[in-house]
């Protein structure tokens, strides 16, 4: 029989090994989980898929303004980002800017350091934790003796400028997630900020309707500088985007008439003046005219490289270019064209270097909610207003196309997108996702075309049409069966595909 003392020593030794292994295993598990979380966080940041006007607003009638009525309805939203989570986008501009005049609506608020945060806490405080926010800071305050002088970007006086800087610091501090003066219950810190939205537009609507725009680049240089520095002082771990170029789609047509003026008399001299400072992200908005909308996505490259050159030549080689607004309306072009155009407006600019693309917007309609403007039909979900509208909340084909695009491509190596073909109106792009190849292909000819993809090492591939097999999103009852999918055998490391007018994913 074993000596009792030896047995006790053996048991203690075994127990020690077990405890040590348990601690080791727990430590390894924690490290692995942290690695997975960090990896997932990086994937979310790297993701190019964004949405502007992202929250799922309630039905908004024309009399929803003044703002108090809108704010009350927004405050009653139970799940403001349910559609964002459903389609899987990882970047949003929620749709309501942090307007100084909204947060501090009166002189008394400004002079006494009082802030109205409730509506912003609701919208920004409930952003899902795996979604990144680009939040816009707007000035306002033209009609109450504060803010900037009309037609300029010059503050009324130094005292007002000081009040604005204080507002920016308080704003960033509330949502930076550092534990100091944070919004109570903040789920998701804001680490990306934007100075204004489209700064050429004057706050005075009457002046804008007359065609007057604000090209005071000298004063905006100062505005960009002080806003940037205030943001960075409150939270050094942020990136700052300059307010978006409004007329990116008019790079060749110069329609509207002030597009050339916006480029050459505002942004270009502004970049040359700032010389590599105070801008981390350059933002372009790209829409279209009623005639040029369906096919003008090809001009995204022209406006991109026009400003890529200007940025590179003026000290901004590391400054990324994002398109934070782009869209095509479902009326008058139809749901199917909107959906096919969505694919092109994402894949094409990603192929030549754009880092983020944001669709505008989740639910269609803009104030005043009229039915005679193309811009009222840009969203992915109907708003229930206008002739032929199937009802508030009905999803369009483009909604499901966006969801499928994210499902297929999210997690790809975004720095390694290969352009296989861009000629003969045939477009082929290759993505690498977790070591596997995915091709996105479309045909811009009026007739069908047969194309060949080479270099395939598997025996079979799956081809999925990027637009659901229905005429309208209202007919879709099951997302999982909504897309035409087929498998095809690979012969001699290549396949042939007959392409119609619908883009396809080849996996």
C-alpha positions as MATLAB code, in Angstrom:
seq = 'XXXXXXXXXXXXXXXXXXXXXXXXXXXXXXXXXXXXXXXXXXXXXXXXXXXXXXXXXXXXXXXXXXXXXXXXXXXXXXXXXXXXXXXXXXXXXXXXXXXXXXXXXXXXXXXXXXXXXXXXXXXXXXXXXXXXXXXXXXXXXXXXXXXXXXXXXXXXXXXXXXXXXXXXXXXXXXXXXXXXXXXXXXXXXXXXXXXXXXXXXXXXXXXXXXXXXXXXXXXXXXXXXXXXXXXXXXXXXXXXXXXXXXXXXXXXXXXXXXXXXXXXXXXXXXXXXXXXXXXXXXXXXXXXXXXXXXXXXXXXXXXXXXXXXXXXXXXXXXXXXXXXXXXXXXXXXXXXXXXXXXXXXXXXXXXXXXXXXXXXXXXXXXXXXXXXXXXXXXXXXXXXXXXXXXXXXXXXXXXXXXXXXXXXXXXXXXXXXXXXXXXXXXXXXXXXXXXXXXXXXXXXXXXXXXXXXXXXXXXXXXXXXXXXXXXXXXXXXXXXXXXXXXXXXXXXXXXXXXXXXXXXXXX';
ca = [
       0.000    0.000    0.000;
       1.256    3.474   -0.889;
       2.530    5.623    1.922;
      -0.237    8.021    3.019;
       2.120   11.028    2.983;
       3.199   10.224   -0.582;
      -0.452    9.813   -1.613;
      -1.346   13.188   -0.100;
       1.585   14.813   -1.925;
       0.484   13.242   -5.209;
      -3.086   14.464   -4.691;
      -1.876   17.970   -3.865;
       0.371   17.899   -6.953;
      -2.477   16.708   -9.175;
      -4.800   19.308   -7.729;
      -2.163   21.955   -8.317;
      -1.809   20.903  -11.938;
      -5.592   21.000  -12.301;
      -5.860   24.452  -10.751;
      -2.954   25.723  -12.811;
      -4.431   24.237  -15.961;
      -7.799   25.767  -15.097;
      -6.230   29.179  -14.616;
      -4.191   28.713  -17.780;
      -7.238   27.554  -19.726;
      -9.318   30.461  -18.417;
      -6.549   32.883  -19.320;
      -6.180   31.463  -22.820;
      -9.972   31.571  -23.277;
     -10.123   35.192  -22.182;
      -7.259   36.102  -24.499;
      -8.947   34.231  -27.362;
     -12.258   35.962  -26.709;
     -10.532   39.343  -26.583;
      -8.778   38.507  -29.842;
     -12.082   37.551  -31.463;
     -13.718   40.729  -30.176;
     -10.831   42.869  -31.427;
     -10.871   41.058  -34.762;
     -14.616   41.564  -35.064;
     -14.209   45.218  -34.081;
     -11.606   45.652  -36.831;
     -13.914   43.963  -39.337;
     -16.652   46.381  -38.367;
     -14.348   49.375  -38.776;
     -12.967   48.080  -42.072;
     -16.437   47.405  -43.447;
     -17.343   49.765  -46.310;
     -21.113   49.387  -45.929;
     -22.892   52.465  -44.608;
     -26.303   54.101  -44.386;
     -27.156   57.780  -44.044;
     -30.546   58.667  -42.670;
     -30.275   55.314  -40.966;
     -32.811   55.310  -38.166;
     -36.232   53.755  -38.763;
     -38.306   56.868  -38.307;
     -42.056   56.672  -37.689;
     -44.558   57.889  -40.239;
     -44.014   61.660  -40.464;
     -46.874   63.776  -41.851;
     -46.198   67.197  -43.342;
     -47.230   68.942  -40.130;
     -44.573   67.111  -38.102;
     -42.670   70.356  -37.790;
     -41.748   72.436  -35.839;
     -39.086   70.156  -34.434;
     -40.898   69.501  -31.143;
     -43.424   67.251  -32.895;
     -40.706   65.306  -34.714;
     -38.686   64.952  -31.532;
     -41.680   63.598  -29.646;
     -42.261   60.924  -32.279;
     -38.589   59.949  -32.376;
     -38.499   59.669  -28.603;
     -41.278   57.056  -28.848;
     -39.323   54.814  -31.211;
     -38.762   51.415  -29.637;
     -36.131   50.065  -32.031;
     -34.669   52.957  -34.043;
     -32.088   50.761  -35.765;
     -33.930   47.514  -36.406;
     -33.467   47.809  -40.182;
     -29.776   48.672  -39.804;
     -29.285   45.477  -37.852;
     -31.343   43.458  -40.300;
     -29.349   44.382  -43.393;
     -26.041   44.287  -41.519;
     -24.508   47.712  -42.217;
     -21.649   48.654  -39.897;
     -21.541   52.416  -40.535;
     -24.311   54.965  -40.113;
     -25.088   58.649  -40.150;
     -28.304   58.464  -38.134;
     -30.107   61.267  -39.964;
     -30.337   64.062  -37.420;
     -27.299   66.302  -37.014;
     -26.034   67.681  -33.729;
     -27.206   71.214  -34.443;
     -25.894   73.799  -32.014;
     -29.242   75.574  -32.244;
     -31.037   72.325  -31.318;
     -28.828   71.460  -28.344;
     -28.726   75.065  -27.084;
     -31.804   76.678  -28.655;
     -31.698   80.035  -26.850;
     -29.176   82.622  -25.731;
     -30.002   81.655  -22.161;
     -28.933   78.077  -22.879;
     -25.659   79.253  -24.393;
     -24.769   81.825  -21.759;
     -25.700   79.580  -18.819;
     -24.205   76.333  -20.129;
     -27.567   74.538  -20.486;
     -28.044   71.678  -22.968;
     -31.038   69.813  -24.428;
     -29.723   66.298  -24.985;
     -32.880   64.156  -24.784;
     -33.611   63.540  -28.468;
     -29.921   63.003  -29.284;
     -29.478   60.625  -26.357;
     -32.379   58.641  -27.757;
     -31.039   58.347  -31.295;
     -27.298   58.184  -30.675;
     -27.498   56.421  -27.342;
     -29.267   53.410  -28.829;
     -26.943   52.735  -31.742;
     -26.057   49.007  -31.605;
     -22.625   48.326  -30.168;
     -21.289   46.732  -33.375;
     -22.169   49.743  -35.565;
     -19.882   52.742  -36.136;
     -21.311   56.265  -36.126;
     -20.299   59.258  -38.209;
     -21.988   62.173  -36.430;
     -22.385   65.603  -38.000;
     -21.962   68.861  -36.092;
     -23.994   71.778  -37.479;
     -23.955   75.438  -36.483;
     -27.430   76.890  -37.023;
     -28.241   79.856  -34.752;
     -28.578   82.442  -37.506;
     -31.773   84.080  -36.318;
     -31.153   84.466  -32.572;
     -28.033   86.603  -32.625;
     -25.601   83.686  -32.535;
     -23.739   81.531  -35.047;
     -22.186   82.759  -38.281;
     -22.818   85.762  -40.498;
     -25.143   85.010  -43.388;
     -23.355   84.065  -46.578;
     -20.054   83.462  -44.772;
     -18.435   81.050  -42.345;
     -17.340   83.847  -40.045;
     -18.704   83.892  -36.508;
     -20.601   86.965  -35.418;
     -17.862   87.792  -32.934;
     -15.124   86.151  -30.864;
     -17.425   85.574  -27.909;
     -19.865   83.595  -30.060;
     -16.968   81.620  -31.513;
     -15.913   80.781  -27.958;
     -19.425   79.607  -27.107;
     -19.417   77.361  -30.187;
     -16.071   75.807  -29.246;
     -17.395   75.088  -25.764;
     -20.495   73.446  -27.271;
     -18.350   71.175  -29.476;
     -16.202   70.079  -26.534;
     -19.243   69.323  -24.367;
     -20.854   67.411  -27.227;
     -17.854   65.195  -27.937;
     -17.235   64.646  -24.233;
     -20.788   63.414  -23.725;
     -20.519   60.713  -26.385;
     -16.843   59.694  -26.286;
     -17.296   56.828  -23.833;
     -14.325   57.657  -21.619;
     -16.367   57.587  -18.411;
     -16.160   61.343  -17.809;
     -19.381   63.334  -18.285;
     -20.694   60.597  -20.592;
     -24.318   60.235  -21.506;
     -25.921   57.870  -18.948;
     -26.200   54.372  -20.380;
     -24.172   55.121  -23.517;
     -23.812   51.850  -25.451;
     -21.598   52.926  -28.286;
     -19.079   55.815  -28.187;
     -18.872   58.139  -31.191;
     -15.363   58.181  -32.650;
     -16.043   59.786  -36.030;
     -17.265   63.363  -36.414;
     -18.094   65.588  -39.349;
     -17.961   69.388  -39.577;
     -21.250   70.490  -41.135;
     -23.061   68.509  -43.822;
     -22.831   70.343  -47.156;
     -21.193   73.627  -46.138;
     -21.804   75.518  -49.381;
     -25.500   75.761  -48.570;
     -26.446   78.947  -46.773;
     -28.695   78.598  -43.733;
     -31.113   81.149  -45.211;
     -33.528   79.149  -47.401;
     -34.582   82.188  -49.426;
     -30.985   82.817  -50.480;
     -30.534   79.172  -51.372;
     -33.675   79.189  -53.514;
     -32.210   82.142  -55.403;
     -29.171   80.057  -56.216;
     -26.810   81.725  -53.776;
     -24.276   79.432  -52.141;
     -21.623   79.953  -49.498;
     -18.133   79.668  -51.006;
     -16.364   81.554  -48.216;
     -13.466   79.093  -48.041;
     -11.297   81.470  -46.045;
     -13.676   81.620  -43.082;
     -14.490   77.943  -43.398;
     -10.777   77.205  -43.076;
     -10.946   78.819  -39.663;
     -14.209   77.037  -38.866;
     -12.717   73.662  -39.818;
      -9.618   74.356  -37.734;
     -11.397   75.337  -34.516;
     -13.974   72.541  -34.801;
     -11.265   69.951  -35.468;
      -9.139   71.123  -32.554;
     -12.125   71.234  -30.174;
     -13.070   67.662  -31.132;
      -9.509   66.404  -30.700;
      -9.079   68.208  -27.376;
     -12.172   66.487  -25.988;
     -11.239   63.112  -27.480;
      -7.867   62.645  -29.215;
      -8.945   59.170  -30.408;
     -11.302   60.455  -33.081;
     -11.248   61.054  -36.819;
     -12.838   64.135  -38.364;
     -14.467   64.404  -41.777;
     -14.960   67.688  -43.576;
     -18.527   68.511  -44.651;
     -19.511   66.743  -47.854;
     -19.107   67.984  -51.417;
     -22.765   68.286  -52.439;
     -22.437   67.983  -56.222;
     -20.070   65.083  -56.810;
     -22.402   63.725  -59.480;
     -21.988   66.925  -61.553;
     -18.264   66.533  -62.145;
     -18.779   66.409  -65.924;
     -22.246   67.850  -66.516;
     -21.940   70.869  -64.178;
     -25.608   70.600  -63.420;
     -26.655   72.109  -61.037;
     -25.058   75.301  -62.234;
     -23.055   75.886  -59.029;
     -21.225   72.522  -59.138;
     -18.076   73.928  -60.733;
     -18.154   76.865  -58.328;
     -18.374   74.471  -55.375;
     -15.306   72.568  -56.537;
     -13.094   75.371  -57.801;
     -14.070   78.249  -55.529;
     -14.538   76.395  -52.255;
     -13.035   72.931  -51.775;
      -9.896   73.223  -53.892;
      -8.720   76.562  -52.434;
      -9.703   75.288  -48.981;
      -7.465   72.212  -49.328;
      -4.607   74.311  -50.677;
      -4.967   76.695  -47.765;
      -5.099   74.077  -44.984;
      -2.125   72.139  -46.389;
      -2.629   68.715  -44.892;
      -4.186   69.817  -41.591;
      -7.559   69.492  -39.855;
      -9.101   66.880  -42.204;
      -8.906   63.122  -41.657;
     -11.668   62.100  -44.086;
     -12.845   63.785  -47.290;
     -16.540   63.312  -48.039;
     -18.264   63.290  -51.436;
     -22.020   63.153  -52.096;
     -23.041   61.617  -55.406;
     -26.591   61.575  -56.772;
     -27.729   62.573  -60.282;
     -30.243   64.392  -62.422;
     -33.500   62.890  -63.660;
     -31.846   62.033  -66.977;
     -28.346   61.111  -65.798;
     -29.172   59.149  -62.659;
     -29.305   55.555  -63.968;
     -25.881   55.452  -65.640;
     -23.838   58.205  -63.995;
     -22.333   55.860  -61.392;
     -19.373   55.567  -63.795;
     -18.509   59.212  -63.035;
     -17.819   58.347  -59.394;
     -14.281   57.574  -60.560;
     -13.891   61.038  -62.124;
     -14.826   62.955  -58.989;
     -12.860   60.552  -56.802;
      -9.600   61.031  -58.690;
     -10.115   64.773  -59.123;
     -10.020   65.126  -55.334;
      -7.556   62.299  -54.787;
      -5.057   64.359  -56.783;
      -5.883   67.545  -54.884;
      -5.579   65.772  -51.544;
      -2.278   64.119  -52.459;
      -0.798   67.397  -53.702;
      -1.752   69.311  -50.568;
      -0.492   67.090  -47.767;
      -3.465   64.721  -47.467;
      -2.049   61.481  -48.881;
      -3.330   59.522  -45.874;
      -6.778   61.124  -45.946;
      -9.450   58.632  -47.012;
     -12.252   59.481  -49.411;
     -15.755   58.385  -48.440;
     -19.053   58.717  -50.280;
     -21.444   59.317  -47.379;
     -24.453   59.987  -49.594;
     -25.441   58.259  -52.810;
     -28.687   56.819  -54.140;
     -31.019   56.339  -57.082;
     -34.790   56.856  -56.677;
     -37.230   54.016  -57.225;
     -39.461   56.565  -58.959;
     -39.392   57.222  -61.874;
     -36.861   54.462  -62.609;
     -38.450   51.492  -60.864;
     -37.427   49.218  -58.009;
     -35.344   46.877  -60.156;
     -33.136   49.620  -61.586;
     -32.680   51.095  -58.118;
     -31.491   47.715  -56.832;
     -29.082   47.032  -59.713;
     -27.713   50.568  -59.402;
     -27.096   50.039  -55.691;
     -24.664   47.226  -56.485;
     -22.791   49.392  -58.986;
     -22.592   52.403  -56.648;
     -20.893   50.238  -54.016;
     -18.679   47.830  -55.934;
     -17.334   50.266  -58.542;
     -15.958   52.955  -56.162;
     -14.622   50.332  -53.763;
     -12.587   48.909  -56.650;
     -10.603   52.127  -57.151;
     -10.043   53.185  -53.554;
     -13.130   54.672  -51.886;
     -13.254   53.380  -48.303;
     -16.910   53.803  -47.268;
     -20.166   54.110  -49.188;
     -23.376   55.269  -47.474;
     -26.784   54.946  -49.145;
     -29.337   57.706  -48.598;
     -31.665   56.770  -46.866;
     -33.360   53.921  -44.999;
     -36.966   55.150  -45.242;
     -37.840   57.399  -48.160;
     -39.225   60.913  -47.905;
     -37.870   64.323  -47.007;
     -39.500   67.326  -45.402;
     -41.712   68.740  -46.779;
     -43.057   65.315  -47.695;
     -44.157   65.923  -51.268;
     -44.636   63.323  -53.948;
     -43.362   65.260  -56.952;
     -39.609   65.099  -56.324;
     -37.241   62.266  -57.171;
     -35.461   62.829  -53.862;
     -38.584   61.642  -52.027;
     -38.032   58.113  -53.405;
     -34.375   57.440  -52.605;
     -34.958   55.270  -49.545;
     -34.955   51.490  -49.310;
     -38.350   51.402  -47.577;
     -41.614   53.072  -48.615;
     -43.095   55.874  -46.517;
     -46.759   55.376  -47.454;
     -47.091   58.703  -49.262;
     -48.043   59.235  -52.900;
     -49.801   57.519  -55.750;
     -48.896   53.870  -56.117;
     -47.074   53.700  -52.767;
     -47.745   50.224  -51.283;
     -47.661   51.470  -47.675;
     -45.414   52.676  -44.899;
     -42.730   50.152  -43.982;
     -42.867   48.064  -47.178;
     -39.331   47.158  -48.209;
     -38.133   47.686  -51.775;
     -36.078   45.265  -53.858;
     -32.998   47.379  -53.110;
     -33.415   46.714  -49.388;
     -33.005   42.976  -49.980;
     -30.205   43.554  -52.507;
     -28.282   45.550  -49.910;
     -28.776   42.801  -47.345;
     -27.560   40.142  -49.790;
     -24.512   42.225  -50.784;
     -23.462   42.574  -47.138;
     -24.129   38.895  -46.478;
     -21.948   37.780  -49.399;
     -19.096   40.293  -49.171;
     -18.737   41.381  -45.529;
     -15.388   40.284  -44.134;
     -13.576   40.539  -47.488;
     -10.033   41.819  -47.792;
     -10.959   45.374  -48.779;
      -7.367   46.253  -49.628;
      -7.192   43.470  -52.202;
     -10.098   43.991  -54.605;
      -9.092   42.991  -58.139;
     -10.546   44.585  -61.248;
     -10.770   41.736  -63.754;
     -12.604   43.525  -66.556;
     -14.026   46.969  -67.291;
     -14.498   46.959  -71.051;
     -17.219   46.197  -73.541;
     -19.692   47.274  -70.837;
     -18.806   44.123  -68.870;
     -17.643   44.633  -65.277;
     -15.964   41.879  -63.248;
     -14.453   42.356  -59.772;
     -12.822   39.734  -57.593;
     -12.965   39.746  -53.789;
     -11.136   37.501  -51.329;
     -13.083   36.501  -48.240;
     -11.498   34.169  -45.712;
      -9.269   32.720  -48.419;
     -12.119   32.151  -50.884;
     -12.751   33.996  -54.121;
     -15.979   35.859  -54.859;
     -16.687   37.639  -58.131;
     -19.231   40.428  -58.636;
     -20.236   40.697  -62.271;
     -22.636   42.793  -64.327;
     -23.484   43.569  -67.934;
     -24.273   47.133  -68.994;
     -25.161   46.211  -72.565;
     -28.781   46.233  -73.668;
     -28.533   42.642  -74.841;
     -27.348   39.508  -73.038;
     -23.651   38.721  -73.071;
     -21.677   35.564  -72.331;
     -18.614   36.035  -70.153;
     -15.877   33.699  -68.948;
     -14.220   33.667  -65.518;
     -10.886   31.841  -65.302;
      -8.635   30.675  -62.494;
     -11.259   28.717  -60.556;
      -9.787   25.754  -58.666;
     -13.034   24.272  -57.335;
     -15.276   21.809  -59.142;
     -18.462   23.830  -58.713;
     -19.465   27.428  -58.134;
     -22.665   29.086  -56.997;
     -24.191   31.949  -58.985;
     -26.665   34.236  -57.198;
     -28.525   37.081  -58.839;
     -28.084   40.235  -56.748;
     -31.699   41.387  -57.166;
     -34.665   39.323  -55.940;
     -36.709   37.472  -58.585;
     -39.745   39.716  -58.156;
     -41.017   42.946  -59.654;
     -41.425   44.594  -56.249;
     -40.210   44.084  -52.715;
     -43.804   43.895  -51.470;
     -44.077   40.459  -53.113;
     -41.254   38.952  -51.049;
     -42.425   36.765  -48.198;
     -39.204   34.825  -47.546;
     -35.765   36.435  -47.914;
     -34.056   33.030  -47.971;
     -35.788   32.023  -51.211;
     -36.066   35.463  -52.807;
     -32.962   35.235  -55.028;
     -32.369   33.131  -58.116;
     -29.463   30.805  -57.351;
     -27.870   27.993  -59.309;
     -24.726   25.896  -59.234;
     -22.502   25.295  -62.214;
     -19.667   22.860  -62.891;
     -16.199   24.224  -63.568;
     -14.479   23.070  -66.752;
     -10.719   23.533  -67.167;
     -10.620   25.983  -64.242;
     -13.147   28.325  -65.848;
     -16.856   28.880  -66.265;
     -19.069   30.690  -68.750;
     -22.063   32.759  -67.637;
     -24.792   34.392  -69.692;
     -25.477   37.806  -68.218;
     -28.692   39.773  -68.509;
     -29.364   43.088  -66.790;
     -29.026   41.762  -63.225;
     -25.606   41.732  -61.451;
     -24.558   38.375  -60.055;
     -22.373   37.050  -57.228;
     -20.163   34.120  -58.218;
     -18.898   32.128  -55.227;
];
